[in-house]
Amino acid sequence: MAGQNVSLGLDLPLSYAKTMTKNGRVTQVPVGQHKAIQAEFQRICFIFVAVHDTDRLVGTTTIPEPGEPQDTTCPAGASVAAAALTHIR
């Protein structure tokens, strides 16, 4: 994950996810054993996963360092989310 800045949120409201995915390219992706929503917007990648409740989400925001390839941005965020989900019951 060199060159990627990933932040993790463990209790994000659905309204935040809707705002962050509004103008992005949205796709459904697997994250560990979960289905997630991924949105790419201006080189930033957002990933949101509903674990127990669709109103409270686990999410990552990944921003690449200048000059880093865009294609590693979402995988870096998905990797952090998957690692966090292994600790959530």
Coordinates of C-alpha atoms in Angstrom, one line a residue:
M1 CA 0.0 0.0 0.0
A2 CA 2.9 2.3 -0.5
G3 CA 1.9 5.6 -1.8
Q4 CA -1.7 5.4 -0.6
N5 CA -3.3 7.2 2.4
V6 CA -6.1 5.2 3.8
S7 CA -8.5 6.3 6.6
L8 CA -10.9 3.9 8.3
G9 CA -14.3 4.7 9.8
L10 CA -16.0 2.0 11.9
D11 CA -19.4 3.7 12.5
L12 CA -20.3 5.8 9.5
P13 CA -23.9 7.0 8.9
L14 CA -25.6 6.0 5.6
S15 CA -26.1 9.7 4.8
Y16 CA -22.3 10.1 4.7
A17 CA -21.9 7.2 2.3
K18 CA -24.7 8.6 0.1
T19 CA -23.0 12.0 0.0
M20 CA -19.5 10.6 -0.8
T21 CA -20.8 8.3 -3.6
K22 CA -23.2 10.8 -5.2
N23 CA -21.0 11.9 -8.1
G24 CA -18.6 8.9 -8.3
R25 CA -18.3 5.8 -10.4
V26 CA -20.1 3.3 -8.2
T27 CA -19.7 -0.4 -8.3
Q28 CA -20.4 -3.4 -6.0
V29 CA -17.2 -5.2 -4.9
P30 CA -16.3 -8.0 -2.5
V31 CA -14.5 -7.1 0.7
G32 CA -13.6 -10.2 2.6
Q33 CA -16.8 -12.1 3.1
H34 CA -18.9 -9.0 2.6
K35 CA -20.4 -7.1 -0.3
A36 CA -19.4 -3.5 -0.4
I37 CA -20.1 -0.3 -2.4
Q38 CA -17.0 1.3 -4.0
A39 CA -17.1 4.8 -5.4
E40 CA -14.3 6.5 -7.3
F41 CA -14.3 10.3 -7.5
Q42 CA -11.4 12.5 -8.6
R43 CA -8.7 9.9 -7.8
I44 CA -10.2 9.3 -4.4
C45 CA -11.8 5.9 -3.6
F46 CA -14.5 5.3 -1.0
I47 CA -15.6 1.9 0.1
F48 CA -18.6 1.3 2.4
V49 CA -19.6 -2.0 4.0
A50 CA -22.8 -2.8 5.9
V51 CA -22.0 -5.3 8.6
H52 CA -25.0 -5.5 10.9
D53 CA -27.0 -2.5 10.0
T54 CA -27.3 -0.6 6.7
D55 CA -27.6 2.7 8.6
R56 CA -24.2 2.3 10.2
L57 CA -21.3 1.4 7.9
V58 CA -17.6 0.5 7.9
G59 CA -15.8 2.6 5.4
T60 CA -12.5 3.6 4.0
T61 CA -11.3 6.7 2.1
T62 CA -8.2 6.2 0.0
I63 CA -6.2 9.1 -1.5
P64 CA -3.1 8.3 -3.6
E65 CA 0.1 10.2 -3.2
P66 CA 0.9 12.5 -6.2
G67 CA 2.4 10.4 -9.0
E68 CA 1.1 7.1 -7.7
P69 CA -1.0 5.0 -10.1
Q70 CA -4.8 5.2 -9.7
D71 CA -5.3 1.5 -10.1
T72 CA -3.8 0.7 -6.6
T73 CA -6.1 3.2 -4.8
C74 CA -9.3 1.1 -4.3
P75 CA -7.4 -2.2 -3.6
A76 CA -5.6 -0.4 -0.8
G77 CA -8.8 0.7 0.8
A78 CA -10.5 -2.7 0.3
S79 CA -7.5 -4.4 2.0
V80 CA -7.8 -2.1 5.1
A81 CA -11.6 -2.6 5.3
A82 CA -11.2 -6.4 5.0
A83 CA -8.6 -6.4 7.8
A84 CA -10.9 -4.3 10.0
L85 CA -13.9 -6.6 9.3
T86 CA -12.0 -9.6 10.6
H87 CA -12.2 -8.0 14.1
I88 CA -15.9 -7.0 14.0
R89 CA -18.5 -9.5 15.0

